[in-house]
Amino acid sequence: MPVIKIINDSSEITPGKGWVSAAKFNSKDRLVDEKGRQIDSNYQGRQYRIIEKRERPFSALERFERGCLGVALVIFTLCLAIFSRSVRELFAKSSENIRFAVQVSEGNLRSPQQREPTPISPEAGDASVRLESVELSAPWDMGEEPRVLPAGWLKHLAEQNISVLYSGTEVTIPRGDNYFTYEGKVAVGWHGTYNPPGGM
């Protein structure tokens, strides 16, 4: 379970000794609960958006101590401890990390009835947004998020359910999912509800 620290805004992220911004940060803008577990569009509790991830490499002494502790646990449990993820991480992890999250405002929380996609304009600010005539396909495989975005592509988090019409097929991007745009058009490709007709 990732370590989550709830803050009010980014000004509360103070760099501690040895802590740096994480090089790998795939959970940016992810919606989670107070324990850091990812949530879906049906979740009714408090929601938090991950905005920053910091990491601190273990010192040589810390790595040695963790290795000794891991060896002791494996020996005293007759090798059973090796099946524990936390024990394996004593040997494998080279750093510790923490994620910072801010609470999503109450205005963005919706009941299940409100979450149903309805054909409204983006300015209405209701539970869903319908975008018409999106004719842009994503240059990566369905079901995969690109590791490196093509030039000019932008990554967004859907704060509402979004419905788009793509080649005559309605595609739904659920609230909380990532999506991508290029020159103002939504890229249809990476979200779980799109099944391309005819293997498109």
JSON list of C-alpha atoms in Angstrom, two decimals:
[
{"chain": "A", "resi": 1, "resn": "MET", "atom": "CA", "xyz": [0.00, 0.00, 0.00]},
{"chain": "A", "resi": 2, "resn": "PRO", "atom": "CA", "xyz": [1.55, 3.34, -1.00]},
{"chain": "A", "resi": 3, "resn": "VAL", "atom": "CA", "xyz": [2.20, 5.93, 1.68]},
{"chain": "A", "resi": 4, "resn": "ILE", "atom": "CA", "xyz": [-0.20, 8.86, 1.21]},
{"chain": "A", "resi": 5, "resn": "LYS", "atom": "CA", "xyz": [-0.03, 12.24, 2.92]},
{"chain": "A", "resi": 6, "resn": "ILE", "atom": "CA", "xyz": [-3.16, 14.37, 2.68]},
{"chain": "A", "resi": 7, "resn": "ILE", "atom": "CA", "xyz": [-2.42, 18.09, 2.26]},
{"chain": "A", "resi": 8, "resn": "ASN", "atom": "CA", "xyz": [-4.47, 21.21, 1.54]},
{"chain": "A", "resi": 9, "resn": "ASP", "atom": "CA", "xyz": [-2.39, 22.45, -1.40]},
{"chain": "A", "resi": 10, "resn": "SER", "atom": "CA", "xyz": [1.02, 22.10, -3.04]},
{"chain": "A", "resi": 11, "resn": "SER", "atom": "CA", "xyz": [2.55, 24.76, -0.78]},
{"chain": "A", "resi": 12, "resn": "GLU", "atom": "CA", "xyz": [2.54, 22.18, 2.04]},
{"chain": "A", "resi": 13, "resn": "ILE", "atom": "CA", "xyz": [4.97, 19.94, 0.15]},
{"chain": "A", "resi": 14, "resn": "THR", "atom": "CA", "xyz": [8.22, 20.78, 1.91]},
{"chain": "A", "resi": 15, "resn": "PRO", "atom": "CA", "xyz": [11.41, 19.11, 0.70]},
{"chain": "A", "resi": 16, "resn": "GLY", "atom": "CA", "xyz": [12.90, 17.07, 3.52]},
{"chain": "A", "resi": 17, "resn": "LYS", "atom": "CA", "xyz": [16.52, 16.03, 3.75]},
{"chain": "A", "resi": 18, "resn": "GLY", "atom": "CA", "xyz": [17.35, 13.60, 0.95]},
{"chain": "A", "resi": 19, "resn": "TRP", "atom": "CA", "xyz": [13.84, 13.70, -0.52]},
{"chain": "A", "resi": 20, "resn": "VAL", "atom": "CA", "xyz": [13.56, 14.47, -4.24]},
{"chain": "A", "resi": 21, "resn": "SER", "atom": "CA", "xyz": [10.80, 14.42, -6.84]},
{"chain": "A", "resi": 22, "resn": "ALA", "atom": "CA", "xyz": [10.30, 10.86, -8.08]},
{"chain": "A", "resi": 23, "resn": "ALA", "atom": "CA", "xyz": [11.65, 10.06, -11.54]},
{"chain": "A", "resi": 24, "resn": "LYS", "atom": "CA", "xyz": [8.77, 7.63, -12.14]},
{"chain": "A", "resi": 25, "resn": "PHE", "atom": "CA", "xyz": [5.33, 9.04, -11.32]},
{"chain": "A", "resi": 26, "resn": "ASN", "atom": "CA", "xyz": [2.56, 7.06, -13.04]},
{"chain": "A", "resi": 27, "resn": "SER", "atom": "CA", "xyz": [-0.06, 7.85, -10.38]},
{"chain": "A", "resi": 28, "resn": "LYS", "atom": "CA", "xyz": [-0.22, 11.61, -11.04]},
{"chain": "A", "resi": 29, "resn": "ASP", "atom": "CA", "xyz": [-3.81, 12.93, -10.88]},
{"chain": "A", "resi": 30, "resn": "ARG", "atom": "CA", "xyz": [-5.09, 9.49, -9.82]},
{"chain": "A", "resi": 31, "resn": "LEU", "atom": "CA", "xyz": [-8.20, 9.56, -7.62]},
{"chain": "A", "resi": 32, "resn": "VAL", "atom": "CA", "xyz": [-7.79, 7.57, -4.39]},
{"chain": "A", "resi": 33, "resn": "ASP", "atom": "CA", "xyz": [-9.43, 7.14, -0.99]},
{"chain": "A", "resi": 34, "resn": "GLU", "atom": "CA", "xyz": [-7.83, 8.24, 2.29]},
{"chain": "A", "resi": 35, "resn": "LYS", "atom": "CA", "xyz": [-5.75, 5.03, 2.39]},
{"chain": "A", "resi": 36, "resn": "GLY", "atom": "CA", "xyz": [-4.35, 5.54, -1.09]},
{"chain": "A", "resi": 37, "resn": "ARG", "atom": "CA", "xyz": [-6.47, 2.89, -2.81]},
{"chain": "A", "resi": 38, "resn": "GLN", "atom": "CA", "xyz": [-7.60, 3.74, -6.35]},
{"chain": "A", "resi": 39, "resn": "ILE", "atom": "CA", "xyz": [-11.34, 4.37, -6.60]},
{"chain": "A", "resi": 40, "resn": "ASP", "atom": "CA", "xyz": [-13.89, 4.05, -9.38]},
{"chain": "A", "resi": 41, "resn": "SER", "atom": "CA", "xyz": [-16.84, 6.16, -10.47]},
{"chain": "A", "resi": 42, "resn": "ASN", "atom": "CA", "xyz": [-19.19, 4.40, -8.01]},
{"chain": "A", "resi": 43, "resn": "TYR", "atom": "CA", "xyz": [-17.17, 5.35, -4.92]},
{"chain": "A", "resi": 44, "resn": "GLN", "atom": "CA", "xyz": [-19.16, 7.55, -2.52]},
{"chain": "A", "resi": 45, "resn": "GLY", "atom": "CA", "xyz": [-16.58, 8.49, 0.14]},
{"chain": "A", "resi": 46, "resn": "ARG", "atom": "CA", "xyz": [-14.00, 11.25, 0.32]},
{"chain": "A", "resi": 47, "resn": "GLN", "atom": "CA", "xyz": [-11.83, 11.46, -2.76]},
{"chain": "A", "resi": 48, "resn": "TYR", "atom": "CA", "xyz": [-8.25, 12.65, -3.06]},
{"chain": "A", "resi": 49, "resn": "ARG", "atom": "CA", "xyz": [-6.16, 13.51, -6.13]},
{"chain": "A", "resi": 50, "resn": "ILE", "atom": "CA", "xyz": [-2.46, 12.57, -6.07]},
{"chain": "A", "resi": 51, "resn": "ILE", "atom": "CA", "xyz": [-0.45, 15.63, -7.08]},
{"chain": "A", "resi": 52, "resn": "GLU", "atom": "CA", "xyz": [3.16, 14.83, -6.14]},
{"chain": "A", "resi": 53, "resn": "LYS", "atom": "CA", "xyz": [5.46, 11.90, -5.41]},
{"chain": "A", "resi": 54, "resn": "ARG", "atom": "CA", "xyz": [8.75, 12.22, -3.53]},
{"chain": "A", "resi": 55, "resn": "GLU", "atom": "CA", "xyz": [11.37, 9.56, -2.91]},
{"chain": "A", "resi": 56, "resn": "ARG", "atom": "CA", "xyz": [14.44, 9.15, -0.73]},
{"chain": "A", "resi": 57, "resn": "PRO", "atom": "CA", "xyz": [17.16, 6.62, -1.59]},
{"chain": "A", "resi": 58, "resn": "PHE", "atom": "CA", "xyz": [18.26, 4.42, 1.30]},
{"chain": "A", "resi": 59, "resn": "SER", "atom": "CA", "xyz": [21.79, 5.04, 2.55]},
{"chain": "A", "resi": 60, "resn": "ALA", "atom": "CA", "xyz": [24.36, 2.23, 2.43]},
{"chain": "A", "resi": 61, "resn": "LEU", "atom": "CA", "xyz": [23.88, 1.67, 6.17]},
{"chain": "A", "resi": 62, "resn": "GLU", "atom": "CA", "xyz": [20.10, 1.49, 5.79]},
{"chain": "A", "resi": 63, "resn": "ARG", "atom": "CA", "xyz": [20.40, -1.03, 2.95]},
{"chain": "A", "resi": 64, "resn": "PHE", "atom": "CA", "xyz": [22.77, -3.15, 5.06]},
{"chain": "A", "resi": 65, "resn": "GLU", "atom": "CA", "xyz": [20.40, -3.04, 8.06]},
{"chain": "A", "resi": 66, "resn": "ARG", "atom": "CA", "xyz": [17.41, -3.96, 5.88]},
{"chain": "A", "resi": 67, "resn": "GLY", "atom": "CA", "xyz": [19.34, -6.86, 4.36]},
{"chain": "A", "resi": 68, "resn": "CYS", "atom": "CA", "xyz": [20.33, -8.16, 7.81]},
{"chain": "A", "resi": 69, "resn": "LEU", "atom": "CA", "xyz": [16.75, -7.93, 9.02]},
{"chain": "A", "resi": 70, "resn": "GLY", "atom": "CA", "xyz": [15.54, -9.78, 5.92]},
{"chain": "A", "resi": 71, "resn": "VAL", "atom": "CA", "xyz": [18.09, -12.58, 6.39]},
{"chain": "A", "resi": 72, "resn": "ALA", "atom": "CA", "xyz": [17.13, -12.93, 10.07]},
{"chain": "A", "resi": 73, "resn": "LEU", "atom": "CA", "xyz": [13.43, -13.15, 9.24]},
{"chain": "A", "resi": 74, "resn": "VAL", "atom": "CA", "xyz": [14.04, -15.78, 6.55]},
{"chain": "A", "resi": 75, "resn": "ILE", "atom": "CA", "xyz": [16.19, -17.88, 8.91]},
{"chain": "A", "resi": 76, "resn": "PHE", "atom": "CA", "xyz": [13.87, -17.66, 11.92]},
{"chain": "A", "resi": 77, "resn": "THR", "atom": "CA", "xyz": [10.78, -18.55, 9.88]},
{"chain": "A", "resi": 78, "resn": "LEU", "atom": "CA", "xyz": [12.52, -21.45, 8.12]},
{"chain": "A", "resi": 79, "resn": "CYS", "atom": "CA", "xyz": [12.34, -19.61, 4.78]},
{"chain": "A", "resi": 80, "resn": "LEU", "atom": "CA", "xyz": [8.58, -19.02, 5.01]},
{"chain": "A", "resi": 81, "resn": "ALA", "atom": "CA", "xyz": [9.11, -15.26, 5.28]},
{"chain": "A", "resi": 82, "resn": "ILE", "atom": "CA", "xyz": [10.46, -15.16, 1.73]},
{"chain": "A", "resi": 83, "resn": "PHE", "atom": "CA", "xyz": [6.85, -15.50, 0.53]},
{"chain": "A", "resi": 84, "resn": "SER", "atom": "CA", "xyz": [5.98, -12.21, 2.22]},
{"chain": "A", "resi": 85, "resn": "ARG", "atom": "CA", "xyz": [6.13, -9.17, -0.08]},
{"chain": "A", "resi": 86, "resn": "SER", "atom": "CA", "xyz": [7.26, -6.91, 2.76]},
{"chain": "A", "resi": 87, "resn": "VAL", "atom": "CA", "xyz": [10.20, -9.24, 3.49]},
{"chain": "A", "resi": 88, "resn": "ARG", "atom": "CA", "xyz": [11.19, -9.42, -0.18]},
{"chain": "A", "resi": 89, "resn": "GLU", "atom": "CA", "xyz": [11.12, -5.63, -0.31]},
{"chain": "A", "resi": 90, "resn": "LEU", "atom": "CA", "xyz": [13.73, -5.54, 2.46]},
{"chain": "A", "resi": 91, "resn": "PHE", "atom": "CA", "xyz": [16.14, -6.94, -0.13]},
{"chain": "A", "resi": 92, "resn": "ALA", "atom": "CA", "xyz": [14.80, -5.33, -3.29]},
{"chain": "A", "resi": 93, "resn": "LYS", "atom": "CA", "xyz": [13.73, -1.77, -2.43]},
{"chain": "A", "resi": 94, "resn": "SER", "atom": "CA", "xyz": [16.41, 0.88, -2.79]},
{"chain": "A", "resi": 95, "resn": "SER", "atom": "CA", "xyz": [14.31, 3.86, -1.74]},
{"chain": "A", "resi": 96, "resn": "GLU", "atom": "CA", "xyz": [11.17, 4.88, 0.13]},
{"chain": "A", "resi": 97, "resn": "ASN", "atom": "CA", "xyz": [8.51, 7.13, -1.33]},
{"chain": "A", "resi": 98, "resn": "ILE", "atom": "CA", "xyz": [5.51, 9.16, -0.33]},
{"chain": "A", "resi": 99, "resn": "ARG", "atom": "CA", "xyz": [2.63, 10.52, -2.38]},
{"chain": "A", "resi": 100, "resn": "PHE", "atom": "CA", "xyz": [0.91, 13.81, -1.62]},
{"chain": "A", "resi": 101, "resn": "ALA", "atom": "CA", "xyz": [-2.81, 14.17, -2.30]},
{"chain": "A", "resi": 102, "resn": "VAL", "atom": "CA", "xyz": [-5.40, 16.94, -2.03]},
{"chain": "A", "resi": 103, "resn": "GLN", "atom": "CA", "xyz": [-9.08, 16.40, -1.36]},
{"chain": "A", "resi": 104, "resn": "VAL", "atom": "CA", "xyz": [-11.40, 16.70, -4.34]},
{"chain": "A", "resi": 105, "resn": "SER", "atom": "CA", "xyz": [-13.95, 19.45, -3.74]},
{"chain": "A", "resi": 106, "resn": "GLU", "atom": "CA", "xyz": [-17.47, 18.43, -2.76]},
{"chain": "A", "resi": 107, "resn": "GLY", "atom": "CA", "xyz": [-18.82, 20.01, -5.93]},
{"chain": "A", "resi": 108, "resn": "ASN", "atom": "CA", "xyz": [-17.18, 17.26, -8.00]},
{"chain": "A", "resi": 109, "resn": "LEU", "atom": "CA", "xyz": [-18.78, 14.41, -6.04]},
{"chain": "A", "resi": 110, "resn": "ARG", "atom": "CA", "xyz": [-21.86, 12.94, -7.70]},
{"chain": "A", "resi": 111, "resn": "SER", "atom": "CA", "xyz": [-24.52, 10.40, -6.84]},
{"chain": "A", "resi": 112, "resn": "PRO", "atom": "CA", "xyz": [-24.78, 7.26, -9.02]},
{"chain": "A", "resi": 113, "resn": "GLN", "atom": "CA", "xyz": [-27.92, 8.67, -10.68]},
{"chain": "A", "resi": 114, "resn": "GLN", "atom": "CA", "xyz": [-26.06, 11.84, -11.66]},
{"chain": "A", "resi": 115, "resn": "ARG", "atom": "CA", "xyz": [-23.15, 9.88, -13.10]},
{"chain": "A", "resi": 116, "resn": "GLU", "atom": "CA", "xyz": [-25.17, 8.47, -15.99]},
{"chain": "A", "resi": 117, "resn": "PRO", "atom": "CA", "xyz": [-23.94, 10.08, -19.23]},
{"chain": "A", "resi": 118, "resn": "THR", "atom": "CA", "xyz": [-26.43, 12.58, -20.65]},
{"chain": "A", "resi": 119, "resn": "PRO", "atom": "CA", "xyz": [-26.14, 14.70, -23.79]},
{"chain": "A", "resi": 120, "resn": "ILE", "atom": "CA", "xyz": [-25.22, 18.11, -22.35]},
{"chain": "A", "resi": 121, "resn": "SER", "atom": "CA", "xyz": [-22.81, 20.84, -23.28]},
{"chain": "A", "resi": 122, "resn": "PRO", "atom": "CA", "xyz": [-19.34, 21.02, -21.67]},
{"chain": "A", "resi": 123, "resn": "GLU", "atom": "CA", "xyz": [-20.26, 24.34, -20.03]},
{"chain": "A", "resi": 124, "resn": "ALA", "atom": "CA", "xyz": [-23.17, 22.85, -18.08]},
{"chain": "A", "resi": 125, "resn": "GLY", "atom": "CA", "xyz": [-20.86, 21.33, -15.47]},
{"chain": "A", "resi": 126, "resn": "ASP", "atom": "CA", "xyz": [-23.18, 18.37, -14.81]},
{"chain": "A", "resi": 127, "resn": "ALA", "atom": "CA", "xyz": [-22.27, 14.70, -14.29]},
{"chain": "A", "resi": 128, "resn": "SER", "atom": "CA", "xyz": [-21.14, 14.11, -17.85]},
{"chain": "A", "resi": 129, "resn": "VAL", "atom": "CA", "xyz": [-19.97, 15.92, -20.94]},
{"chain": "A", "resi": 130, "resn": "ARG", "atom": "CA", "xyz": [-20.83, 14.84, -24.48]},
{"chain": "A", "resi": 131, "resn": "LEU", "atom": "CA", "xyz": [-18.36, 15.81, -27.16]},
{"chain": "A", "resi": 132, "resn": "GLU", "atom": "CA", "xyz": [-19.56, 15.41, -30.74]},
{"chain": "A", "resi": 133, "resn": "SER", "atom": "CA", "xyz": [-17.66, 14.42, -33.89]},
{"chain": "A", "resi": 134, "resn": "VAL", "atom": "CA", "xyz": [-14.32, 13.34, -32.50]},
{"chain": "A", "resi": 135, "resn": "GLU", "atom": "CA", "xyz": [-12.30, 11.94, -35.41]},
{"chain": "A", "resi": 136, "resn": "LEU", "atom": "CA", "xyz": [-8.93, 11.17, -33.89]},
{"chain": "A", "resi": 137, "resn": "SER", "atom": "CA", "xyz": [-7.51, 7.74, -33.11]},
{"chain": "A", "resi": 138, "resn": "ALA", "atom": "CA", "xyz": [-4.71, 7.17, -30.62]},
{"chain": "A", "resi": 139, "resn": "PRO", "atom": "CA", "xyz": [-1.31, 5.98, -31.90]},
{"chain": "A", "resi": 140, "resn": "TRP", "atom": "CA", "xyz": [-0.97, 3.18, -29.33]},
{"chain": "A", "resi": 141, "resn": "ASP", "atom": "CA", "xyz": [-2.67, -0.12, -28.62]},
{"chain": "A", "resi": 142, "resn": "MET", "atom": "CA", "xyz": [-6.10, -0.19, -27.02]},
{"chain": "A", "resi": 143, "resn": "GLY", "atom": "CA", "xyz": [-5.93, -0.73, -23.28]},
{"chain": "A", "resi": 144, "resn": "GLU", "atom": "CA", "xyz": [-2.41, 0.65, -22.90]},
{"chain": "A", "resi": 145, "resn": "GLU", "atom": "CA", "xyz": [-1.30, 4.03, -21.64]},
{"chain": "A", "resi": 146, "resn": "PRO", "atom": "CA", "xyz": [1.61, 5.42, -23.66]},
{"chain": "A", "resi": 147, "resn": "ARG", "atom": "CA", "xyz": [4.90, 5.67, -21.78]},
{"chain": "A", "resi": 148, "resn": "VAL", "atom": "CA", "xyz": [5.97, 8.66, -23.87]},
{"chain": "A", "resi": 149, "resn": "LEU", "atom": "CA", "xyz": [3.34, 10.95, -25.35]},
{"chain": "A", "resi": 150, "resn": "PRO", "atom": "CA", "xyz": [3.76, 12.06, -28.97]},
{"chain": "A", "resi": 151, "resn": "ALA", "atom": "CA", "xyz": [4.66, 15.73, -29.41]},
{"chain": "A", "resi": 152, "resn": "GLY", "atom": "CA", "xyz": [1.69, 17.99, -28.84]},
{"chain": "A", "resi": 153, "resn": "TRP", "atom": "CA", "xyz": [-0.39, 15.38, -26.99]},
{"chain": "A", "resi": 154, "resn": "LEU", "atom": "CA", "xyz": [-1.72, 16.28, -23.54]},
{"chain": "A", "resi": 155, "resn": "LYS", "atom": "CA", "xyz": [-2.78, 13.97, -20.71]},
{"chain": "A", "resi": 156, "resn": "HIS", "atom": "CA", "xyz": [-5.91, 14.84, -18.69]},
{"chain": "A", "resi": 157, "resn": "LEU", "atom": "CA", "xyz": [-7.96, 13.36, -15.87]},
{"chain": "A", "resi": 158, "resn": "ALA", "atom": "CA", "xyz": [-11.69, 13.06, -16.53]},
{"chain": "A", "resi": 159, "resn": "GLU", "atom": "CA", "xyz": [-13.38, 14.96, -13.71]},
{"chain": "A", "resi": 160, "resn": "GLN", "atom": "CA", "xyz": [-16.76, 13.97, -15.18]},
{"chain": "A", "resi": 161, "resn": "ASN", "atom": "CA", "xyz": [-17.99, 11.13, -17.34]},
{"chain": "A", "resi": 162, "resn": "ILE", "atom": "CA", "xyz": [-17.20, 12.05, -20.93]},
{"chain": "A", "resi": 163, "resn": "SER", "atom": "CA", "xyz": [-19.06, 10.68, -23.97]},
{"chain": "A", "resi": 164, "resn": "VAL", "atom": "CA", "xyz": [-17.54, 11.13, -27.41]},
{"chain": "A", "resi": 165, "resn": "LEU", "atom": "CA", "xyz": [-18.78, 10.09, -30.84]},
{"chain": "A", "resi": 166, "resn": "TYR", "atom": "CA", "xyz": [-16.01, 8.37, -32.79]},
{"chain": "A", "resi": 167, "resn": "SER", "atom": "CA", "xyz": [-16.71, 7.07, -36.31]},
{"chain": "A", "resi": 168, "resn": "GLY", "atom": "CA", "xyz": [-20.37, 6.53, -35.44]},
{"chain": "A", "resi": 169, "resn": "THR", "atom": "CA", "xyz": [-19.57, 4.72, -32.18]},
{"chain": "A", "resi": 170, "resn": "GLU", "atom": "CA", "xyz": [-20.23, 6.28, -28.78]},
{"chain": "A", "resi": 171, "resn": "VAL", "atom": "CA", "xyz": [-17.20, 6.01, -26.51]},
{"chain": "A", "resi": 172, "resn": "THR", "atom": "CA", "xyz": [-17.44, 6.65, -22.77]},
{"chain": "A", "resi": 173, "resn": "ILE", "atom": "CA", "xyz": [-14.49, 7.84, -20.68]},
{"chain": "A", "resi": 174, "resn": "PRO", "atom": "CA", "xyz": [-15.46, 7.30, -17.00]},
{"chain": "A", "resi": 175, "resn": "ARG", "atom": "CA", "xyz": [-14.79, 9.96, -14.39]},
{"chain": "A", "resi": 176, "resn": "GLY", "atom": "CA", "xyz": [-11.39, 9.33, -12.83]},
{"chain": "A", "resi": 177, "resn": "ASP", "atom": "CA", "xyz": [-9.84, 7.79, -15.98]},
{"chain": "A", "resi": 178, "resn": "ASN", "atom": "CA", "xyz": [-7.01, 9.40, -17.91]},
{"chain": "A", "resi": 179, "resn": "TYR", "atom": "CA", "xyz": [-7.54, 10.58, -21.46]},
{"chain": "A", "resi": 180, "resn": "PHE", "atom": "CA", "xyz": [-5.49, 12.43, -24.06]},
{"chain": "A", "resi": 181, "resn": "THR", "atom": "CA", "xyz": [-6.04, 15.31, -26.44]},
{"chain": "A", "resi": 182, "resn": "TYR", "atom": "CA", "xyz": [-4.27, 16.66, -29.50]},
{"chain": "A", "resi": 183, "resn": "GLU", "atom": "CA", "xyz": [-5.09, 20.08, -30.95]},
{"chain": "A", "resi": 184, "resn": "GLY", "atom": "CA", "xyz": [-8.33, 20.17, -28.96]},
{"chain": "A", "resi": 185, "resn": "LYS", "atom": "CA", "xyz": [-9.56, 16.73, -30.03]},
{"chain": "A", "resi": 186, "resn": "VAL", "atom": "CA", "xyz": [-10.00, 13.76, -27.69]},
{"chain": "A", "resi": 187, "resn": "ALA", "atom": "CA", "xyz": [-7.79, 10.79, -28.58]},
{"chain": "A", "resi": 188, "resn": "VAL", "atom": "CA", "xyz": [-9.84, 7.60, -28.53]},
{"chain": "A", "resi": 189, "resn": "GLY", "atom": "CA", "xyz": [-7.65, 4.73, -27.41]},
{"chain": "A", "resi": 190, "resn": "TRP", "atom": "CA", "xyz": [-6.74, 4.41, -23.76]},
{"chain": "A", "resi": 191, "resn": "HIS", "atom": "CA", "xyz": [-9.75, 3.74, -21.59]},
{"chain": "A", "resi": 192, "resn": "GLY", "atom": "CA", "xyz": [-11.50, 0.53, -20.75]},
{"chain": "A", "resi": 193, "resn": "THR", "atom": "CA", "xyz": [-14.89, 1.10, -22.35]},
{"chain": "A", "resi": 194, "resn": "TYR", "atom": "CA", "xyz": [-13.90, 1.40, -26.00]},
{"chain": "A", "resi": 195, "resn": "ASN", "atom": "CA", "xyz": [-14.31, -1.70, -28.15]},
{"chain": "A", "resi": 196, "resn": "PRO", "atom": "CA", "xyz": [-13.38, -0.70, -31.70]},
{"chain": "A", "resi": 197, "resn": "PRO", "atom": "CA", "xyz": [-15.86, -1.94, -34.33]},
{"chain": "A", "resi": 198, "resn": "GLY", "atom": "CA", "xyz": [-14.41, -4.27, -36.93]},
{"chain": "A", "resi": 199, "resn": "GLY", "atom": "CA", "xyz": [-10.99, -4.34, -35.26]},
{"chain": "A", "resi": 200, "resn": "MET", "atom": "CA", "xyz": [-10.34, -0.68, -36.07]}
]
